[in-house]
CSV table of C-alpha atoms and ligand atoms in Angstrom, one decimal:
chain,number,residue,atom,x,y,z
A,1,MET,CA,-12.7,-3.1,-23.5
A,2,LYS,CA,-10.9,-2.0,-20.6
A,3,THR,CA,-12.3,-3.2,-17.6
A,4,LYS,CA,-14.0,-0.7,-15.1
A,5,PRO,CA,-11.7,-0.3,-12.1
A,6,TYR,CA,-13.9,-1.0,-9.4
A,7,VAL,CA,-14.8,-4.6,-11.2
A,8,ARG,CA,-12.2,-6.9,-10.1
A,9,ASP,CA,-10.7,-9.2,-12.5
A,10,LYS,CA,-12.2,-12.8,-11.0
A,11,SER,CA,-8.8,-14.6,-12.2
A,12,ALA,CA,-7.0,-12.5,-9.9
A,13,LEU,CA,-8.9,-14.2,-7.0
A,14,GLY,CA,-7.3,-17.2,-8.0
A,15,TYR,CA,-7.9,-19.7,-5.5
A,16,SER,CA,-6.6,-17.9,-2.6
A,17,VAL,CA,-9.6,-17.6,-0.7
A,18,GLY,CA,-12.6,-19.9,0.6
A,19,VAL,CA,-12.0,-22.9,-1.8
A,20,THR,CA,-12.9,-25.6,0.2
A,21,LEU,CA,-10.8,-29.2,-0.7
A,22,ASP,CA,-14.3,-30.6,-1.8
A,23,ARG,CA,-15.1,-28.2,-4.5
A,24,PHE,CA,-11.5,-28.2,-5.4
A,25,ILE,CA,-11.5,-31.6,-5.9
A,26,LYS,CA,-14.5,-31.5,-8.1
A,27,SER,CA,-13.0,-28.7,-10.2
A,28,LYS,CA,-9.7,-30.9,-10.6
A,29,GLN,CA,-11.3,-33.9,-11.5
A,30,ASP,CA,-10.7,-34.0,-15.2
A,31,ASP,CA,-7.4,-33.9,-14.6
A,32,PHE,CA,-7.2,-37.0,-13.2
A,33,PRO,CA,-6.5,-39.9,-15.0
A,34,PHE,CA,-9.3,-42.0,-16.0
A,35,ALA,CA,-11.6,-39.5,-14.4
A,36,SER,CA,-14.7,-41.1,-13.5
A,37,GLY,CA,-15.5,-39.5,-10.3
A,38,GLU,CA,-14.3,-42.4,-7.9
A,39,LEU,CA,-10.9,-41.4,-7.4
A,40,SER,CA,-12.4,-37.6,-6.3
A,41,GLN,CA,-14.8,-39.9,-3.8
A,42,LEU,CA,-11.9,-41.7,-2.4
A,43,LEU,CA,-10.1,-38.3,-1.6
A,44,ARG,CA,-13.2,-37.4,0.0
A,45,ASP,CA,-13.4,-40.5,2.1
A,46,ILE,CA,-9.9,-39.9,3.3
A,47,ALA,CA,-10.5,-36.5,3.9
A,48,LEU,CA,-13.3,-37.4,6.3
A,49,ALA,CA,-11.8,-40.1,8.1
A,50,THR,CA,-9.0,-37.2,8.7
A,51,LYS,CA,-11.6,-35.1,10.5
A,52,ILE,CA,-12.5,-37.8,12.7
A,53,VAL,CA,-8.7,-38.5,13.5
A,54,ASN,CA,-8.3,-35.1,14.0
A,55,ARG,CA,-11.0,-34.8,16.5
A,56,GLU,CA,-9.4,-38.3,18.4
A,57,ILE,CA,-6.1,-36.4,18.3
A,58,ASN,CA,-7.1,-33.2,20.0
A,59,ARG,CA,-9.0,-34.9,22.5
A,60,ALA,CA,-6.2,-37.2,23.4
A,61,GLY,CA,-4.8,-35.6,26.7
A,62,LEU,CA,-8.3,-35.2,27.8
A,63,SER,CA,-9.6,-38.6,27.3
A,64,ASN,CA,-7.1,-40.6,28.6
A,65,ILE,CA,-6.7,-42.6,24.9
A,66,GLY,CA,-3.3,-41.8,24.4
A,67,GLY,CA,-0.7,-44.1,25.3
A,68,ALA,CA,0.6,-47.6,24.5
A,69,PHE,CA,-2.0,-50.2,23.8
A,70,GLY,CA,-0.2,-53.1,24.7
A,71,GLN,CA,0.3,-54.4,21.5
A,72,THR,CA,3.1,-54.7,19.2
A,73,ASN,CA,2.5,-53.9,15.3
A,74,VAL,CA,4.4,-56.0,12.6
A,75,GLN,CA,7.5,-54.0,13.1
A,76,GLY,CA,7.7,-55.1,16.9
A,77,GLU,CA,6.9,-51.8,17.9
A,78,GLU,CA,4.6,-50.8,20.6
A,79,GLN,CA,1.3,-49.4,19.1
A,80,GLN,CA,-0.4,-46.6,20.9
A,81,ASN,CA,-3.7,-46.2,21.0
A,82,LEU,CA,-4.2,-43.5,18.6
A,83,ASP,CA,-2.5,-45.6,15.9
A,84,VAL,CA,-5.1,-48.2,16.5
A,85,ILE,CA,-7.9,-45.8,16.2
A,86,ALA,CA,-6.7,-44.0,13.2
A,87,ASN,CA,-6.2,-47.4,11.5
A,88,ILE,CA,-9.7,-48.2,12.3
A,89,ARG,CA,-11.2,-44.9,11.0
A,90,PHE,CA,-9.3,-45.0,7.9
A,91,THR,CA,-9.7,-48.6,6.7
A,92,ARG,CA,-13.4,-48.0,7.9
A,93,ALA,CA,-13.7,-45.1,5.7
A,94,LEU,CA,-11.6,-46.7,2.7
A,95,SER,CA,-14.0,-49.7,2.7
A,96,LYS,CA,-17.2,-48.3,3.0
A,97,GLY,CA,-16.6,-46.0,0.0
A,98,GLY,CA,-16.6,-48.8,-2.6
A,99,GLU,CA,-13.8,-47.3,-4.7
A,100,VAL,CA,-11.0,-49.6,-3.2
A,101,CYS,CA,-10.2,-53.2,-3.7
A,102,ALA,CA,-7.3,-53.3,-1.1
A,103,ILE,CA,-5.5,-51.6,1.3
A,104,VAL,CA,-2.0,-52.1,2.9
A,105,SER,CA,-1.5,-50.4,6.1
A,106,GLU,CA,1.4,-50.2,8.6
A,107,GLU,CA,-0.7,-51.5,11.2
A,108,ASP,CA,-1.7,-54.7,9.4
A,109,ASP,CA,0.9,-57.5,8.8
A,110,GLU,CA,-1.1,-58.6,5.9
A,111,VAL,CA,-3.2,-57.1,2.8
A,112,ILE,CA,-6.6,-56.1,3.8
A,113,ASP,CA,-8.6,-57.7,1.1
A,114,LEU,CA,-11.8,-55.8,1.1
A,115,GLN,CA,-13.3,-58.5,-1.1
A,116,ASN,CA,-14.7,-55.7,-3.3
A,117,GLN,CA,-13.8,-57.2,-6.7
A,118,SER,CA,-15.2,-53.6,-8.3
A,119,GLY,CA,-13.0,-51.5,-6.5
A,120,LYS,CA,-10.5,-50.1,-9.0
A,121,TYR,CA,-7.8,-48.7,-6.3
A,122,VAL,CA,-5.2,-50.0,-3.8
A,123,VAL,CA,-4.3,-47.7,-0.7
A,124,ALA,CA,-1.2,-47.9,0.9
A,125,ILE,CA,-1.4,-45.8,4.3
A,126,ASP,CA,0.3,-45.0,7.4
A,127,PRO,CA,-3.0,-44.2,9.5
A,128,LEU,CA,-0.5,-42.1,12.1
A,129,ASP,CA,3.0,-41.4,11.8
A,130,GLY,CA,5.4,-40.4,14.3
A,131,SER,CA,4.0,-42.8,17.0
A,132,SER,CA,6.4,-41.7,19.6
A,133,ASN,CA,5.5,-38.4,19.6
A,134,ILE,CA,1.5,-39.3,20.3
A,135,ASP,CA,1.8,-39.2,23.9
A,136,VAL,CA,3.9,-36.0,24.2
A,137,ASN,CA,1.6,-33.8,22.3
A,138,ILE,CA,4.0,-33.1,19.2
A,139,SER,CA,3.1,-33.1,15.6
A,140,ILE,CA,2.0,-36.3,14.0
A,141,GLY,CA,0.8,-37.3,10.7
A,142,THR,CA,-1.0,-39.6,8.1
A,143,ILE,CA,0.7,-40.8,4.8
A,144,PHE,CA,-1.4,-42.4,1.7
A,145,SER,CA,-0.4,-43.8,-1.6
A,146,ILE,CA,-3.5,-44.3,-4.1
A,147,TYR,CA,-2.7,-46.9,-6.7
A,148,ARG,CA,-5.2,-48.3,-9.6
A,149,ARG,CA,-5.2,-51.8,-9.6
A,150,VAL,CA,-3.5,-53.7,-12.5
A,151,SER,CA,-5.5,-56.9,-12.9
A,152,PRO,CA,-9.0,-56.7,-14.4
A,153,VAL,CA,-11.8,-55.2,-12.3
A,154,GLY,CA,-14.2,-58.1,-11.3
A,155,HIS,CA,-11.4,-60.7,-10.5
A,156,PRO,CA,-9.5,-61.5,-7.2
A,157,ILE,CA,-6.9,-58.9,-6.5
A,158,GLN,CA,-3.3,-60.2,-7.3
A,159,PRO,CA,0.2,-59.6,-5.9
A,160,GLU,CA,1.2,-57.4,-8.9
A,161,ASP,CA,-2.3,-55.0,-7.8
A,162,ILE,CA,0.0,-54.4,-4.6
A,163,LEU,CA,3.3,-54.4,-5.1
A,164,GLN,CA,3.5,-51.3,-7.4
A,165,LYS,CA,6.4,-49.0,-7.7
A,166,GLY,CA,6.0,-45.6,-6.9
A,167,LEU,CA,5.9,-44.3,-10.1
A,168,ASP,CA,2.7,-46.0,-10.8
A,169,GLN,CA,0.8,-43.9,-8.0
A,170,VAL,CA,-2.3,-41.9,-9.1
A,171,ALA,CA,-2.5,-39.7,-6.1
A,172,ALA,CA,-0.6,-39.5,-2.9
A,173,GLY,CA,-1.1,-37.2,0.0
A,174,TYR,CA,0.0,-36.4,3.9
A,175,VAL,CA,-1.8,-35.0,6.8
A,176,LEU,CA,-0.2,-33.0,9.2
A,177,PHE,CA,-1.7,-32.6,12.7
A,178,GLY,CA,0.6,-30.0,14.1
A,179,SER,CA,-0.3,-26.5,15.2
A,180,SER,CA,-3.2,-27.0,12.7
A,181,THR,CA,-4.3,-29.2,10.7
A,182,MET,CA,-3.3,-29.7,7.0
A,183,LEU,CA,-3.9,-31.8,4.3
A,184,VAL,CA,-1.7,-31.8,1.4
A,185,TYR,CA,-2.2,-33.8,-1.7
A,186,THR,CA,-1.3,-34.6,-5.5
A,187,THR,CA,-2.7,-36.2,-8.6
A,188,GLY,CA,0.2,-35.7,-10.4
A,189,ASN,CA,-0.6,-32.2,-11.4
A,190,GLY,CA,0.9,-30.0,-8.8
A,191,VAL,CA,0.8,-30.1,-5.0
A,192,ASN,CA,-1.9,-28.6,-2.8
A,193,GLY,CA,-2.4,-27.9,0.4
A,194,PHE,CA,-5.5,-27.5,2.6
A,195,THR,CA,-5.7,-26.1,6.1
A,196,TYR,CA,-8.4,-27.3,8.6
A,197,GLU,CA,-11.0,-24.9,10.1
A,198,PRO,CA,-12.3,-27.0,12.7
A,199,SER,CA,-15.2,-24.4,13.6
A,200,LEU,CA,-16.6,-24.9,9.9
A,201,GLY,CA,-15.4,-28.6,9.8
A,202,GLU,CA,-14.0,-28.0,6.3
A,203,PHE,CA,-10.4,-27.9,4.9
A,204,PHE,CA,-9.6,-24.7,2.6
A,205,LEU,CA,-7.1,-24.4,0.0
A,206,SER,CA,-4.2,-22.5,1.7
A,207,HIS,CA,-1.3,-23.3,0.0
A,208,PRO,CA,-1.9,-23.7,-3.7
A,209,ASN,CA,0.5,-24.9,-6.2
A,210,MET,CA,3.2,-25.5,-3.6
A,211,CYS,CA,6.9,-25.4,-4.6
A,212,ALA,CA,9.9,-26.5,-3.0
A,213,PRO,CA,12.9,-24.4,-2.7
A,214,LYS,CA,15.9,-25.4,-4.9
A,215,THR,CA,18.1,-25.4,-1.8
A,216,GLY,CA,18.1,-24.7,1.8
A,217,THR,CA,19.8,-24.5,5.1
A,218,ILE,CA,17.8,-26.8,7.3
A,219,TYR,CA,19.2,-30.9,7.7
A,220,SER,CA,17.1,-33.2,9.3
A,221,ILE,CA,18.6,-36.4,10.8
A,222,ASN,CA,18.7,-38.5,14.0
A,223,GLU,CA,22.0,-37.5,14.8
A,224,GLY,CA,22.3,-39.7,17.8
A,225,MET,CA,23.0,-42.4,15.3
A,226,THR,CA,26.1,-40.8,13.7
A,227,ASN,CA,28.8,-43.5,14.8
A,228,GLN,CA,26.5,-46.3,13.2
A,229,MET,CA,26.6,-44.0,10.2
A,230,ASP,CA,28.7,-44.4,6.5
A,231,GLU,CA,31.7,-42.1,6.2
A,232,GLY,CA,30.7,-40.3,3.3
A,233,LEU,CA,27.3,-39.5,5.0
A,234,LYS,CA,29.4,-38.4,8.4
A,235,ASN,CA,31.1,-36.1,5.7
A,236,TYR,CA,27.8,-34.9,4.4
A,237,ILE,CA,26.7,-33.9,8.2
A,238,GLN,CA,30.3,-32.3,8.8
A,239,TYR,CA,29.5,-30.4,5.7
A,240,CYS,CA,26.3,-29.2,6.8
A,241,LYS,CA,28.0,-27.9,10.2
A,242,GLU,CA,30.6,-26.4,8.5
A,243,LYS,CA,28.1,-24.4,6.4
A,244,ALA,CA,26.2,-23.5,9.8
A,245,TYR,CA,22.9,-24.9,8.6
A,246,SER,CA,20.3,-25.2,11.3
A,247,ALA,CA,19.7,-28.9,12.3
A,248,ARG,CA,15.8,-29.7,12.8
A,249,TYR,CA,14.6,-32.9,13.5
A,250,ILE,CA,11.2,-33.6,14.9
A,251,GLY,CA,11.1,-37.4,14.7
A,252,SER,CA,7.8,-37.1,12.9
A,253,LEU,CA,8.6,-37.6,9.0
A,254,VAL,CA,5.6,-35.6,8.2
A,255,ALA,CA,6.4,-32.6,10.0
A,256,ASP,CA,10.0,-32.5,8.8
A,257,PHE,CA,9.0,-33.1,5.4
A,258,HIS,CA,6.5,-30.6,5.7
A,259,ARG,CA,8.6,-27.8,7.1
A,260,ASN,CA,11.6,-28.6,4.5
A,261,LEU,CA,9.3,-28.3,1.8
A,262,LEU,CA,8.2,-24.7,2.6
A,263,LYS,CA,11.6,-23.7,3.8
A,264,GLY,CA,13.8,-25.5,2.0
A,265,GLY,CA,15.8,-28.5,3.7
A,266,ILE,CA,16.9,-32.0,3.8
A,267,TYR,CA,15.4,-34.9,5.7
A,268,ILE,CA,17.9,-38.1,6.1
A,269,TYR,CA,16.7,-41.4,7.5
A,270,PRO,CA,20.2,-43.3,6.3
A,271,ALA,CA,21.0,-47.0,6.3
A,272,THR,CA,23.2,-47.5,9.4
A,273,GLN,CA,25.3,-50.8,10.9
A,274,ASN,CA,22.2,-51.6,13.1
A,275,THR,CA,19.5,-51.2,10.4
A,276,PRO,CA,21.0,-51.4,6.8
A,277,ASN,CA,17.9,-50.9,5.0
A,278,GLY,CA,17.2,-47.7,7.3
A,279,LYS,CA,13.9,-47.7,9.1
A,280,ILE,CA,11.4,-45.7,6.6
A,281,ARG,CA,9.1,-47.9,5.0
A,282,LEU,CA,8.9,-47.7,1.0
A,283,MET,CA,4.9,-48.6,0.3
A,284,TYR,CA,3.4,-46.3,2.8
A,285,GLU,CA,5.9,-43.4,4.1
A,286,ALA,CA,8.7,-43.0,1.3
A,287,ASN,CA,6.5,-43.4,-2.0
A,288,ALA,CA,4.0,-41.1,-1.2
A,289,LEU,CA,6.2,-38.3,0.1
A,290,ALA,CA,8.7,-38.9,-3.0
A,291,PHE,CA,5.6,-38.4,-5.5
A,292,ILE,CA,4.8,-35.1,-3.7
A,293,ALA,CA,8.3,-33.9,-3.5
A,294,GLU,CA,8.9,-34.4,-6.8
A,295,GLN,CA,5.5,-32.7,-7.9
A,296,ALA,CA,6.9,-29.8,-5.9
A,297,GLY,CA,10.3,-29.8,-7.7
A,298,ALA,CA,12.0,-31.6,-4.8
A,299,VAL,CA,13.9,-35.2,-5.0
A,300,ALA,CA,14.1,-38.2,-2.8
A,301,ILE,CA,16.5,-41.0,-3.0
A,302,ASP,CA,17.8,-43.8,-1.2
A,303,GLY,CA,21.1,-42.9,-1.3
A,304,THR,CA,21.8,-43.7,-5.0
A,305,ARG,CA,18.3,-44.6,-6.7
A,306,ARG,CA,15.1,-42.5,-7.4
A,307,ILE,CA,12.8,-44.0,-4.6
A,308,LEU,CA,9.6,-44.0,-7.2
A,309,GLU,CA,11.7,-46.4,-9.3
A,310,ILE,CA,12.4,-49.1,-6.8
A,311,GLN,CA,10.1,-52.3,-7.4
A,312,PRO,CA,8.7,-53.3,-3.7
A,313,GLU,CA,9.2,-56.9,-3.1
A,314,SER,CA,7.1,-57.0,0.3
A,315,LEU,CA,4.6,-54.8,2.0
A,316,HIS,CA,6.8,-53.5,5.0
A,317,GLN,CA,9.6,-53.0,3.2
A,318,ARG,CA,12.2,-50.4,4.5
A,319,THR,CA,14.5,-48.1,2.5
A,320,PRO,CA,16.8,-45.2,3.4
A,321,LEU,CA,15.6,-41.9,2.6
A,322,TYR,CA,17.2,-38.9,1.5
A,323,LEU,CA,14.3,-36.3,0.8
A,324,GLY,CA,13.8,-32.8,-0.1
A,325,SER,CA,15.4,-29.7,-1.9
A,326,GLU,CA,17.0,-30.8,-4.9
A,327,GLU,CA,20.5,-29.1,-4.5
A,328,MET,CA,21.0,-30.4,-0.8
A,329,VAL,CA,20.1,-34.3,-2.2
A,330,SER,CA,22.4,-33.8,-4.7
A,331,MET,CA,25.3,-32.6,-2.6
A,332,ALA,CA,24.3,-35.7,0.0
A,333,GLU,CA,24.6,-37.9,-3.0
A,334,SER,CA,28.1,-36.7,-4.3
A,335,PHE,CA,29.2,-37.2,-0.6
A,336,ILE,CA,27.9,-40.9,-0.5
A,337,LYS,CA,29.3,-41.3,-3.9
A,338,GLU,CA,32.7,-40.0,-3.1
A,339,LYS,CA,32.9,-42.5,-0.1
A,340,VAL,CA,31.7,-45.4,-2.2
A,341,LEU,CA,34.7,-44.5,-5.0
A,342,ASN,CA,37.1,-43.8,-2.2
A,343,SER,CA,36.6,-47.2,-0.3
B,1,AHM,P1,7.1,-44.9,13.1
B,1,AHM,O1,6.3,-45.4,11.8
B,1,AHM,O2,6.9,-46.4,14.0
B,1,AHM,O3,6.3,-43.6,13.4
B,1,AHM,O4,8.4,-44.4,12.5
B,1,AHM,C1,8.5,-43.2,11.5
B,1,AHM,C2,9.2,-42.2,12.4
B,1,AHM,C3,9.5,-41.4,11.2
B,1,AHM,O5,7.9,-40.1,11.1
B,1,AHM,C4,10.4,-40.4,11.7
B,1,AHM,O6,11.0,-39.5,10.8
B,1,AHM,C5,11.4,-41.6,12.2
B,1,AHM,O7,10.6,-42.7,12.7
B,1,AHM,C6,11.9,-41.3,13.7
B,1,AHM,O8,12.9,-42.3,14.1
B,1,AHM,P2,13.7,-41.8,15.4
B,1,AHM,O9,13.3,-42.1,16.3
B,1,AHM,O10,14.8,-43.6,15.2
B,1,AHM,O11,15.0,-41.2,14.6
B,2,MG,MG1,4.9,-44.7,10.1
């Protein structure tokens, strides 16, 4: 039977308007591996903490809570007030829910063992990334990875529960605190982005099924480090210039990644003479974005290896990172390889 012209086909509405994050998570619950509702609840806990952190960030300039806190974190960097606040908000939200047994955070030297032996999940999180941008009202972000514990529930957590490869992630996401606040996540079935509507206090699906362009014309790297880079990478940057690509570098990984995911581009934080392992942390920065990138059709390598296949050996391990549109990363890789072959 032909549909009456004034009756709109429900499927045409898709998820385009008015789908809240909460409703979306619920509708997708059966797609999750081991669907029991706990991962859904965990994602909701993260979303709630995000709203709280978002409120703090928006007040930062007014309430004098921006600025250095006077402590240093495990990487020897000065912690900002909001880093500390975000860390507290996220760890508290993750502790209260009961789904998580352990947390790895950029702001904590050791694993946070929640002494919750019935918790099935391990979360690795950078509560507020782009810390040098906090004070100056530039976009910052949160990055998280979710793993299922490997050891049996009901027992103390083990090292193998924590040091899992990126391939083992069951979900990962980021929050971009930019001109609007967005939460983007994957559970291994594509990537979806939600934009926060502050007056309603809700995230709404705004970017369903995000797909990265195969190539692009944006390269994002701190070119101030050029003298310390390998010849192959220098040659690739020269190639980008010859192609008249646009250089765009915010210094906030989430913001640079998000822009390049939508528009097509490559983010690079390389190994340098001073930092042979690069700067980006494998467990709570690179892995989550690599999972999202691959789910959206982009790629992430450390120069030669797929990020998701790297076995982490320590909590705060760093990795060089080449992240973004498939053809651009592949071109950068061939420049690096050529140098390796020629040297
Ligand atoms: P952070 O975790 O201390 O914020 O450092 C990570 C950030 C990334 O967001 C960003 O891409 C990079 O550091 C910028 O570093 P640099 O200032 O060396 O270019
Ligand atoms: Mg960080």
